[in-house]
PDB file of C-alpha atoms in Angstrom:
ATOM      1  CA  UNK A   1     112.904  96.837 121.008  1.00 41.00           C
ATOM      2  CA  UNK A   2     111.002 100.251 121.144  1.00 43.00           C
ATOM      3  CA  UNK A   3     111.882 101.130 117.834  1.00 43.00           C
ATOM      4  CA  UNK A   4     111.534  97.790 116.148  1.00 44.00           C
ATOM      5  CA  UNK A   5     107.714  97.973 116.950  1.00 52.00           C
ATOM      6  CA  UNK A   6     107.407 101.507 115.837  1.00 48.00           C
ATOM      7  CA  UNK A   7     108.638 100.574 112.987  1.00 52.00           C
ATOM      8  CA  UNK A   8     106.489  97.863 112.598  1.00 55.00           C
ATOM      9  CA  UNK A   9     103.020  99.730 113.097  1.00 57.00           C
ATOM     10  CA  UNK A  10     104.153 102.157 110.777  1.00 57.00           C
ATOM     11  CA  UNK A  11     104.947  99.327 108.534  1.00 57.00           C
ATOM     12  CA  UNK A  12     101.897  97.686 109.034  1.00 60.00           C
ATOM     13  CA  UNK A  13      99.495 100.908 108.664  1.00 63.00           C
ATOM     14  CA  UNK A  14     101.688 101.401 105.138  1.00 70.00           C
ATOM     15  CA  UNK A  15     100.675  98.398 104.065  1.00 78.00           C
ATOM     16  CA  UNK A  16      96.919  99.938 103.461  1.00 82.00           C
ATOM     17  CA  UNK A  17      98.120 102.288 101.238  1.00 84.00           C
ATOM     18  CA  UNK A  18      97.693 100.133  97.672  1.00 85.00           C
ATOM     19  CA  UNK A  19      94.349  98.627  98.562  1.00 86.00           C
ATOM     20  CA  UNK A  20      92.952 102.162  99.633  1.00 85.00           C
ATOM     21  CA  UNK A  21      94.463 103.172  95.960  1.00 85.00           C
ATOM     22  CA  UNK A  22      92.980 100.378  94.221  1.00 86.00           C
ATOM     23  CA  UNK A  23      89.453 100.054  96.003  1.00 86.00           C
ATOM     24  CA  UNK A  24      89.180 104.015  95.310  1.00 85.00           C
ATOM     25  CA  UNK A  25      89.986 103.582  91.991  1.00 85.00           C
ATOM     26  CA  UNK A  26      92.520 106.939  91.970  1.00 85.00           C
ATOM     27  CA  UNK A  27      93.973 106.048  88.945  1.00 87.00           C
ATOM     28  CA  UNK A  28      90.321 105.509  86.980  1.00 86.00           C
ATOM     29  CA  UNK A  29      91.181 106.255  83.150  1.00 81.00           C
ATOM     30  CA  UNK A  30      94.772 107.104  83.486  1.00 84.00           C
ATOM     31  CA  UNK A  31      96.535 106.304  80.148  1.00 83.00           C
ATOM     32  CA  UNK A  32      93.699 105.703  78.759  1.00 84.00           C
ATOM     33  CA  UNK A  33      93.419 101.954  80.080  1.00 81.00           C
ATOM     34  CA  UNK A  34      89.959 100.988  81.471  1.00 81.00           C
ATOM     35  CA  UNK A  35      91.334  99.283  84.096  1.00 85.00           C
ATOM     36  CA  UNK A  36      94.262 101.322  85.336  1.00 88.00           C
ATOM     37  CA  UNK A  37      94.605 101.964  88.626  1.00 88.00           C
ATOM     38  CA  UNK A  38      94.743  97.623  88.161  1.00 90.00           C
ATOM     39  CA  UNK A  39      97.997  98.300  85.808  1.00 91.00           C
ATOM     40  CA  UNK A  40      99.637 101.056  87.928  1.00 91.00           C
ATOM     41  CA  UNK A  41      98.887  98.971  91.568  1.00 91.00           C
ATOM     42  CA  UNK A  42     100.327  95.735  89.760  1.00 93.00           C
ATOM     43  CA  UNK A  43     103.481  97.747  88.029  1.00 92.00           C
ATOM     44  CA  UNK A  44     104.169  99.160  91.410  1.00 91.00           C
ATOM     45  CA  UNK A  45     104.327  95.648  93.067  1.00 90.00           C
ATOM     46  CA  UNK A  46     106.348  93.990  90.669  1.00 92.00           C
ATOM     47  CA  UNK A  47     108.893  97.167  91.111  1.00 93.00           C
ATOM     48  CA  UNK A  48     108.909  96.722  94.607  1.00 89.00           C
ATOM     49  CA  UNK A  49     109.278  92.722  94.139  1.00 89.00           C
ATOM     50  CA  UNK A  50     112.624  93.655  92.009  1.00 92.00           C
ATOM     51  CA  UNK A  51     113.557  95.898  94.057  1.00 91.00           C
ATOM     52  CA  UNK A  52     113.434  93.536  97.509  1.00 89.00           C
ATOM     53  CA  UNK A  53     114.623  90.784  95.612  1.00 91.00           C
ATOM     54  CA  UNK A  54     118.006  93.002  94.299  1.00 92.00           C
ATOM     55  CA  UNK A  55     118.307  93.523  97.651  1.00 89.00           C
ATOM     56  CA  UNK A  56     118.465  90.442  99.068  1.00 90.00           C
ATOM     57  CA  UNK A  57     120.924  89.110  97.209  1.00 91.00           C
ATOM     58  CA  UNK A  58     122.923  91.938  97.717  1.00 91.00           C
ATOM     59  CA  UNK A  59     122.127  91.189 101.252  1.00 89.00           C
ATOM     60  CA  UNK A  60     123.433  87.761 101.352  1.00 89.00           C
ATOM     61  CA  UNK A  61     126.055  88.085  98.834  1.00 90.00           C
ATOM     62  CA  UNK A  62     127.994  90.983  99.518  1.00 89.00           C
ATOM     63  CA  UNK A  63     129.039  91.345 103.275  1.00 89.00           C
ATOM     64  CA  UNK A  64     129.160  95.300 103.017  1.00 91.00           C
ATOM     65  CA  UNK A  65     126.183  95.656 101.842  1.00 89.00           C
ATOM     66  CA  UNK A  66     124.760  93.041 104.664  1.00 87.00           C
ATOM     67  CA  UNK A  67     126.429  95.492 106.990  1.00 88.00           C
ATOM     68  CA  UNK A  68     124.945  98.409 106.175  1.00 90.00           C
ATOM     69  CA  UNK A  69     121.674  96.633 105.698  1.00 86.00           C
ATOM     70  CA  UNK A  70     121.637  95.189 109.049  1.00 84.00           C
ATOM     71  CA  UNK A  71     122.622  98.579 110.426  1.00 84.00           C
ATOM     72  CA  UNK A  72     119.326 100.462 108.407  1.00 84.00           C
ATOM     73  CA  UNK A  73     117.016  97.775 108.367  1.00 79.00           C
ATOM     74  CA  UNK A  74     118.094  94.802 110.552  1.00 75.00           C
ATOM     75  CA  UNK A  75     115.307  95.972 113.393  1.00 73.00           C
ATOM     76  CA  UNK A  76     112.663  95.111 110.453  1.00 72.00           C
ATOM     77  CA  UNK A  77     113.930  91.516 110.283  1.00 75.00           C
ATOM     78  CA  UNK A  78     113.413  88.217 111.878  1.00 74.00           C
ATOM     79  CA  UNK A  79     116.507  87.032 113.819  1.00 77.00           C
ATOM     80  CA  UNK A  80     115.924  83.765 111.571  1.00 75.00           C
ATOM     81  CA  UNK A  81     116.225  85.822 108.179  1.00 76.00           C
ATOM     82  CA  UNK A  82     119.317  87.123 109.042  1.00 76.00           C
ATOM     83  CA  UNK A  83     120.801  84.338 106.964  1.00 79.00           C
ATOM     84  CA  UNK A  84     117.734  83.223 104.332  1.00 81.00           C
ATOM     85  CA  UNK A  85     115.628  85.628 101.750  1.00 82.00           C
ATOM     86  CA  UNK A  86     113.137  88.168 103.688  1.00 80.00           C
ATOM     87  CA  UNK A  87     109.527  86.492 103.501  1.00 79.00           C
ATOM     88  CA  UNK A  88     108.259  90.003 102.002  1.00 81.00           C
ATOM     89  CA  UNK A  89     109.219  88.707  98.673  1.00 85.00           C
ATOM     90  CA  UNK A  90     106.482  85.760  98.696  1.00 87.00           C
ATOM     91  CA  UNK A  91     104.217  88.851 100.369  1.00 84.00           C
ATOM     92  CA  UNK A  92     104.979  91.208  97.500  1.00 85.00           C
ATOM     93  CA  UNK A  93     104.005  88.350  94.621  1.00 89.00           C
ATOM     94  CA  UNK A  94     100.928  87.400  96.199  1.00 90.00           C
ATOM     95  CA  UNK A  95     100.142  91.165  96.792  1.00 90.00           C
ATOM     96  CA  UNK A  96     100.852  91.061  92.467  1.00 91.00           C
ATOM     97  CA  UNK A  97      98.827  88.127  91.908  1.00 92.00           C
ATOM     98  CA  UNK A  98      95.453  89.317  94.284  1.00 92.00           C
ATOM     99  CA  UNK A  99      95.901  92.478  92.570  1.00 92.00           C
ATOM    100  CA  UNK A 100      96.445  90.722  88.903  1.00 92.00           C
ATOM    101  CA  UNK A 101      92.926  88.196  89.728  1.00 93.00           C
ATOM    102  CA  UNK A 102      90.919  89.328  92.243  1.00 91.00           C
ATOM    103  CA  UNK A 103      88.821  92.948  92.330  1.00 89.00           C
ATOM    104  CA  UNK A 104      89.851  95.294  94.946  1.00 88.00           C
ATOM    105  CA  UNK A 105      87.688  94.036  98.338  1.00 89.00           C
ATOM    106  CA  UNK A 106      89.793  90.977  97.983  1.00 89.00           C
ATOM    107  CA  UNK A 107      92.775  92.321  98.017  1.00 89.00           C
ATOM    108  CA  UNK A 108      91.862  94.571 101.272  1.00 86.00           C
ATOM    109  CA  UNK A 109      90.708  91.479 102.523  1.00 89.00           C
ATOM    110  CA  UNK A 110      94.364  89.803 101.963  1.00 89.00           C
ATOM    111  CA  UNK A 111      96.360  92.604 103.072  1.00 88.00           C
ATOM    112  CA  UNK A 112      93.882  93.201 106.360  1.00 87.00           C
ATOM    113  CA  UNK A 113      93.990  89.649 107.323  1.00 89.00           C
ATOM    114  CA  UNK A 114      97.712  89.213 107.246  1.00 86.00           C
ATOM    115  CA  UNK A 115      98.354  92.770 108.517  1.00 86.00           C
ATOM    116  CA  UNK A 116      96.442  92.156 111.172  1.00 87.00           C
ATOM    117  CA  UNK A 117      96.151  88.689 111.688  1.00 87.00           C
ATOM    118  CA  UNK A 118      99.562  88.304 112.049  1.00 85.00           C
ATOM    119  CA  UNK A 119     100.522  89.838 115.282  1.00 85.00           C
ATOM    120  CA  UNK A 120      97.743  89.291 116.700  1.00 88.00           C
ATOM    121  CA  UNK A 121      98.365  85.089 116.146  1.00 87.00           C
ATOM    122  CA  UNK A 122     102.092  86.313 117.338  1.00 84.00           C
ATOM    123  CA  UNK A 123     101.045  87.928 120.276  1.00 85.00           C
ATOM    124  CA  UNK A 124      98.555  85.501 121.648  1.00 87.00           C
ATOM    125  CA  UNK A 125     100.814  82.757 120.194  1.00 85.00           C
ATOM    126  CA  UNK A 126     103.896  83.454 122.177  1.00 82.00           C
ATOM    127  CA  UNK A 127     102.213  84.801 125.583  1.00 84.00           C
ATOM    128  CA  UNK A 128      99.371  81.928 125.912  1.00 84.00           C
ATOM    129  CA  UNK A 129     100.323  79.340 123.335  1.00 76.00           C
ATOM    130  CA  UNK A 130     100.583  75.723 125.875  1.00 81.00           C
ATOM    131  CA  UNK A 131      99.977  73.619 122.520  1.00 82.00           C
ATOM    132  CA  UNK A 132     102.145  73.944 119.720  1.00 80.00           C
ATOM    133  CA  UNK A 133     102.156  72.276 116.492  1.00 78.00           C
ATOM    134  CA  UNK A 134     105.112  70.715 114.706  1.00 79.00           C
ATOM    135  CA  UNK A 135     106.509  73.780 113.036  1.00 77.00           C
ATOM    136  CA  UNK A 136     106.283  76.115 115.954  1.00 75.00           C
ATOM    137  CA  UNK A 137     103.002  77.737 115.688  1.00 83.00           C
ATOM    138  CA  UNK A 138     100.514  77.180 118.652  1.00 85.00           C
ATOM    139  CA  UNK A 139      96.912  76.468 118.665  1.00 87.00           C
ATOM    140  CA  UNK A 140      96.441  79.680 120.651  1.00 88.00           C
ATOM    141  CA  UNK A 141      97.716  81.424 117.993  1.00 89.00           C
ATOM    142  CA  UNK A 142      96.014  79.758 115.132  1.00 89.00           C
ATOM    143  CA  UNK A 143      92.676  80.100 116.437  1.00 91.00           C
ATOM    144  CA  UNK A 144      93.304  84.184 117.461  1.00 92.00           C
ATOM    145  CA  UNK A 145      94.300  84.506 113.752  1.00 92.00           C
ATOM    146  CA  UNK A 146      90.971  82.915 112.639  1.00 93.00           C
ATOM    147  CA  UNK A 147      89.015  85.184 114.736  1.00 94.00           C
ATOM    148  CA  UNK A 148      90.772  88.720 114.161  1.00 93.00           C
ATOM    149  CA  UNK A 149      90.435  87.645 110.776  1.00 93.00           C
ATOM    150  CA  UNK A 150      86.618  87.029 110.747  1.00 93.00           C
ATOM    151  CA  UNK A 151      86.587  90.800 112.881  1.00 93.00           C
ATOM    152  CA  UNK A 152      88.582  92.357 110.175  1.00 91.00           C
ATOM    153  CA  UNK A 153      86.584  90.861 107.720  1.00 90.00           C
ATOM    154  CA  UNK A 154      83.115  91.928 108.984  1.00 91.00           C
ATOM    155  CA  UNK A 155      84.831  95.664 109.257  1.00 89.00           C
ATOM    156  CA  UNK A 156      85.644  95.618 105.914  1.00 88.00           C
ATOM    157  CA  UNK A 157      82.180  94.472 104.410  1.00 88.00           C
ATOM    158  CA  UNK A 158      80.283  97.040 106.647  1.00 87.00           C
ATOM    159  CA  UNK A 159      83.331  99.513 105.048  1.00 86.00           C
ATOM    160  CA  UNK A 160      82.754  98.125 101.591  1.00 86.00           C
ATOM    161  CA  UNK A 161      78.326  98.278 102.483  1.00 85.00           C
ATOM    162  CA  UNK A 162      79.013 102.712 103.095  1.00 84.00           C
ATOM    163  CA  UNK A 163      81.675 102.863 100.307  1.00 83.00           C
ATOM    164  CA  UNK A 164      80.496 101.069  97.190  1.00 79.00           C
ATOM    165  CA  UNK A 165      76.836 101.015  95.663  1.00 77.00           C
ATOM    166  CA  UNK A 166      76.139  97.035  95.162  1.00 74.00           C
ATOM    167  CA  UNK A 167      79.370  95.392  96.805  1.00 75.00           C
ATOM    168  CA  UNK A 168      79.690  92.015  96.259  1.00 77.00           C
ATOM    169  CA  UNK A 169      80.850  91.992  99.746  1.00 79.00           C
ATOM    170  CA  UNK A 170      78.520  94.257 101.706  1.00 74.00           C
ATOM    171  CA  UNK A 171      77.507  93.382 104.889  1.00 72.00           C
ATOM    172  CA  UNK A 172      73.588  93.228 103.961  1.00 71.00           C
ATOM    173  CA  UNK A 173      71.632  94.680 101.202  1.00 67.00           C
ATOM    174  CA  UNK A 174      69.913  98.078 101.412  1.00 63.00           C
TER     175      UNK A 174
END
């Protein structure tokens, strides 16, 4: 169990990594294309979204290949996905699409709120969650989701305020 949440952190801290490229604009110019770092972040999800999806069926096709998977990367899983397609495809094409639609503070904003959001709801969820709602989820939960989101988000604008001369999403104006 140790590992498993090592793993996760180091998951979860990982999963800054393509909004910090984006926001920072590391790729400015590149190729020529005005809006490159856009193209590169976007290419670089939809590889990763072949990629995971390759895998999975591999995963639930071939039994080998489900063995060694299990073996490498079963401590990443959910016991329920043992048998049903890994829910980081659906987070890989929305990841795609923020990036595709949305400038860069949004897709911090998406990435922060589920990276953090999400154990937080788990944690408070499955330790203090009395009232739970048809599909499993608990009120508990819902409502720490809603307000680690709202703390993320106020982190980020006061980030975005220091970072980026006239934000949309600054904190206040100067």
């Amino acid at each position: 169990m140790g590992i498993f949440n090592y793993k996760r952190k180091l998951f979860h801290l990982l999963g800054f990594i393509l909004p910090y490229l984006y926001y920072t604009d590391i790729f400015k110019d590149a190729f020529g294309l005005t809006y490159a770092s856009r193209a590169i972040i976007f290419s670089l999800l939809m590889l990763q979204g072949v990629i995971l999806v390759t895998t999975e069926i591999l995963r639930l096709k071939n039994p080998s290949f489900k063995k060694w998977f299990s073996e490498n990367f079963g401590a990443l899983m959910k016991k329920e996905e043992e048998t049903r397609m890994n829910a980081t495809i659906p987070y890989m094409l929305s990841n795609a699409i923020v990036v595709l639609f949305f400038p860069p503070e949004f897709y911090f904003f998406a990435v922060g709120f589920l990276l953090i959001g999400d154990p937080v709801a788990a944690f408070f969820g499955a330790n203090f969650g009395k009232y739970r709602f048809y599909n499993g989820k608990s009120l508990v939960g819902v409502v720490s989701f809603i307000i680690a989101a709202c703390i993320v988000g106020v982190l980020f604008m006061i980030i975005f305020q220091n970072t980026k001369e006239g934000s949309l999403f600054a904190l206040f104006t100067k």
